[in-house]
C-alpha cells in the first residue's frame, strides 16, 4: 500500500503531487495509526494545538477530549483509557509530519483541525468519510486485501509491534490506550509521560517495511 503509485503521489515531496483536498489525511492517517497506534477518529479530530513538546524535547500528540477553543465541541474518545500522550514516532518525523503541522499552524492557527476538510457525521465522528473511502477505494485499488484485513489492521499491527519488543502493560495503555486492569502501582508516577514512553515508541518497527522513498531530504 505504501509503495503504490497513488499513495506516493500524496507524499509531501512528490514530483507529480495528487492535488485534491483529501491528500493530507489520505497520506497521514494510515501512517499515524500504524506507527502511533491511534484510532482513526483520534487522528481525524486532532487540532494543531494537540501537537506538543515536553521540556526535554519529546514531540508528542495529546489525545484528549479538550478542544483548543471553548466554543468548539468536545472531542470524543472511545474509553477513559484513551486519554494519553503519544510520542511522535521518528519515522513520521523523518517523513515530514512536524513540518506539516507547522504549515497548518502558520496558515490557520492553533485551533484549526489538522485535517480541516473532514467533517463530523451526525454522531460527531470525523473519521466516517475517510474510512469509507479507504475501505471502498484506496485500499482495494492499491493492494489485494486478505480476509479480515481492514483499515483497523494498521492499529492491530501496532499492537503486534509492541508485543515483538516486549513492551510492559503500562506502555500498552500509555501508547495504545488499551486498558490493562487496575494495578496498585498505577497510583505512583506518570506512566503517560512522553519522555518515559519515547524509547518504546522508537522500538516500534515492521520487518521488511522500507519507507525511505517517503522521507524528506
Coordinates of C-alpha atoms in Angstrom, one line a residue:
X1 CA 0.0 0.0 0.0
X2 CA 2.7 2.5 1.0
X3 CA 4.6 1.9 -2.3
X4 CA 1.5 2.2 -4.6
X5 CA 1.8 5.0 -7.2
X6 CA -1.3 6.9 -6.0
X7 CA -0.1 6.8 -2.3
X8 CA 3.3 8.1 -3.3
X9 CA 1.7 11.0 -5.1
X10 CA 0.2 12.1 -1.8
X11 CA 3.7 12.4 -0.2
X12 CA 5.0 15.8 0.8
X13 CA 7.8 15.7 -1.8
X14 CA 6.0 14.1 -4.7
X15 CA 7.2 15.2 -8.1
X16 CA 3.7 14.9 -9.5
X17 CA 1.6 15.5 -6.4
X18 CA -2.1 14.5 -6.1
X19 CA -3.9 17.8 -5.8
X20 CA -7.3 17.0 -4.4
X21 CA -8.4 18.1 -0.8
X22 CA -8.1 14.6 0.6
X23 CA -4.4 14.4 0.0
X24 CA -3.3 15.3 3.6
X25 CA -5.5 12.9 5.5
X26 CA -5.1 10.2 2.9
X27 CA -1.3 10.3 3.4
X28 CA -1.0 10.8 7.2
X29 CA -4.0 8.8 8.6
X30 CA -2.6 5.3 7.9
X31 CA 0.9 6.3 9.0
X32 CA -0.3 7.6 12.3
X33 CA -2.4 4.5 13.0
X34 CA 0.5 2.2 12.1
X35 CA 3.3 3.9 13.9
X36 CA 1.5 5.5 16.8
X37 CA -1.4 3.1 17.4
X38 CA -4.1 5.8 17.2
X39 CA -7.7 5.1 16.4
X40 CA -8.9 6.8 13.1
X41 CA -11.2 9.2 14.8
X42 CA -8.5 10.2 17.3
X43 CA -6.4 11.2 14.3
X44 CA -9.2 12.9 12.4
X45 CA -10.3 15.2 15.3
X46 CA -6.8 16.4 16.1
X47 CA -6.2 20.1 16.3
X48 CA -2.9 21.8 15.6
X49 CA -2.6 22.6 19.4
X50 CA -2.6 18.9 20.2
X51 CA 0.9 18.5 18.8
X52 CA 3.2 19.5 21.7
X53 CA 6.7 19.1 23.0
X54 CA 7.9 18.3 26.5
X55 CA 10.6 20.5 28.2
X56 CA 13.0 17.6 27.5
X57 CA 12.3 18.0 23.7
X58 CA 10.0 15.0 23.1
X59 CA 7.4 15.8 20.4
X60 CA 4.0 14.2 21.2
X61 CA 0.3 14.0 20.4
X62 CA -2.0 14.9 23.2
X63 CA -5.1 12.6 22.8
X64 CA -7.8 14.2 25.0
X65 CA -11.4 15.5 25.0
X66 CA -10.3 19.1 25.5
X67 CA -10.5 21.4 22.5
X68 CA -8.3 24.3 21.8
X69 CA -11.3 26.7 21.8
X70 CA -14.1 26.8 24.3
X71 CA -16.6 27.4 21.5
X72 CA -15.7 24.1 19.8
X73 CA -17.4 20.9 20.8
X74 CA -15.5 18.5 23.0
X75 CA -13.7 15.7 21.2
X76 CA -14.9 12.1 21.7
X77 CA -12.8 9.2 22.9
X78 CA -13.8 5.5 23.0
X79 CA -12.9 5.0 26.7
X80 CA -11.4 6.8 29.6
X81 CA -8.2 4.8 28.9
X82 CA -8.0 6.5 25.5
X83 CA -6.6 9.7 27.1
X84 CA -2.9 9.6 26.5
X85 CA 0.2 11.5 25.3
X86 CA 1.9 9.6 22.5
X87 CA 5.5 10.4 21.5
X88 CA 5.7 11.0 17.7
X89 CA 7.4 8.1 16.0
X90 CA 10.8 9.1 14.5
X91 CA 9.6 7.7 11.1
X92 CA 6.8 10.2 11.0
X93 CA 9.3 13.0 11.8
X94 CA 11.6 11.8 9.0
X95 CA 8.7 11.8 6.6
X96 CA 7.8 15.4 7.5
X97 CA 4.9 15.3 10.0
X98 CA 6.2 18.2 12.1
X99 CA 6.7 20.3 9.0
X100 CA 3.1 19.6 8.0
X101 CA 1.9 20.6 11.5
X102 CA 3.8 23.9 11.3
X103 CA 2.5 24.6 7.9
X104 CA -1.1 24.2 9.2
X105 CA -0.2 26.3 12.3
X106 CA 1.1 29.1 10.1
X107 CA -1.9 29.0 7.8
X108 CA -4.8 28.6 10.2
X109 CA -3.6 29.0 13.8
X110 CA -3.5 26.6 16.8
X111 CA -7.3 26.0 17.0
X112 CA -7.5 24.6 13.4
X113 CA -8.1 20.9 12.8
X114 CA -5.1 19.2 11.2
X115 CA -7.4 17.8 8.5
X116 CA -9.8 20.7 8.0
X117 CA -11.9 19.2 5.2
X118 CA -13.0 16.2 7.2
X119 CA -16.4 16.9 8.8
X120 CA -18.1 15.1 11.7
X121 CA -21.0 12.9 11.0
X122 CA -24.3 13.1 12.9
X123 CA -22.6 11.2 15.8
X124 CA -19.7 13.5 15.9
X125 CA -17.2 11.1 14.3
X126 CA -14.8 12.9 11.9
X127 CA -13.4 9.6 10.6
X128 CA -16.5 8.2 8.9
X129 CA -16.0 9.6 5.4
X130 CA -12.2 8.8 5.4
X131 CA -12.8 5.2 6.5
X132 CA -15.4 4.7 3.8
X133 CA -13.0 6.0 1.1
X134 CA -10.2 3.7 2.4
X135 CA -12.5 0.7 2.5
X136 CA -14.3 1.2 -0.7
X137 CA -11.4 2.6 -2.9
X138 CA -8.0 3.5 -1.5
X139 CA -7.0 0.1 0.0
X140 CA -8.5 -2.3 -2.6
X141 CA -7.2 -0.3 -5.5
X142 CA -3.6 -0.5 -4.1
X143 CA -3.4 -4.0 -2.7
X144 CA -5.2 -7.3 -2.6
X145 CA -6.9 -7.4 0.8
X146 CA -6.9 -10.7 2.6
X147 CA -9.8 -11.9 4.7
X148 CA -10.4 -9.7 7.8
X149 CA -7.9 -7.0 6.5
X150 CA -9.4 -3.6 7.1
X151 CA -8.2 -0.1 7.9
X152 CA -8.0 -1.0 11.6
X153 CA -5.3 -3.6 10.7
X154 CA -2.9 -0.7 10.9
X155 CA -3.6 -0.2 14.6
X156 CA -3.6 -4.0 15.1
X157 CA -0.2 -4.1 13.6
X158 CA 1.0 -1.5 16.1
X159 CA -0.2 -3.8 18.9
X160 CA 1.8 -6.7 17.4
X161 CA 4.9 -4.4 17.1
X162 CA 4.7 -3.7 20.9
X163 CA 4.4 -7.5 21.5
X164 CA 7.6 -8.0 19.5
X165 CA 9.5 -5.5 21.6
X166 CA 8.0 -7.0 24.8
X167 CA 6.5 -3.7 25.9
X168 CA 5.2 -3.7 29.5
X169 CA 1.5 -3.4 30.4
X170 CA 1.9 0.3 31.4
X171 CA 3.3 1.0 27.9
X172 CA 0.4 -0.8 26.2
X173 CA -2.0 1.6 28.0
X174 CA 0.1 4.7 27.6
X175 CA 0.7 4.3 23.9
X176 CA -2.3 2.3 22.6
X177 CA -5.0 3.2 25.1
X178 CA -5.7 -0.5 25.9
X179 CA -6.8 -0.9 29.5
X180 CA -4.7 -3.4 31.4
X181 CA -6.8 -3.5 34.5
X182 CA -6.1 -1.7 37.8
X183 CA -2.7 -2.2 39.5
X184 CA -1.6 -0.8 42.8
X185 CA 1.4 0.7 41.1
X186 CA -0.9 2.8 38.9
X187 CA -1.1 5.4 41.6
X188 CA 2.6 6.1 41.5
X189 CA 4.4 8.2 38.9
X190 CA 3.2 9.2 35.5
X191 CA 3.1 6.3 33.0
X192 CA 1.8 8.6 30.3
X193 CA 4.9 10.8 30.4
X194 CA 6.0 11.1 26.7
X195 CA 9.7 11.2 27.7
X196 CA 9.3 7.9 29.6
X197 CA 7.5 6.2 26.7
X198 CA 9.6 7.6 23.9
X199 CA 12.1 4.7 24.0
X200 CA 9.2 2.3 23.4
X201 CA 7.7 4.1 20.5
X202 CA 11.2 4.2 18.9
X203 CA 11.2 0.4 19.1
X204 CA 8.1 0.1 17.0
X205 CA 9.0 -1.2 13.6
X206 CA 7.9 -3.6 10.8
X207 CA 10.4 -6.0 9.3
X208 CA 10.6 -5.6 5.6
X209 CA 8.8 -2.2 5.5
X210 CA 11.0 0.5 3.8
X211 CA 9.5 4.0 3.7
X212 CA 12.7 5.7 2.7
X213 CA 11.0 6.8 -0.5
X214 CA 8.6 9.0 1.6
X215 CA 11.2 10.7 3.7
X216 CA 12.0 14.4 3.1
X217 CA 15.6 15.4 2.4

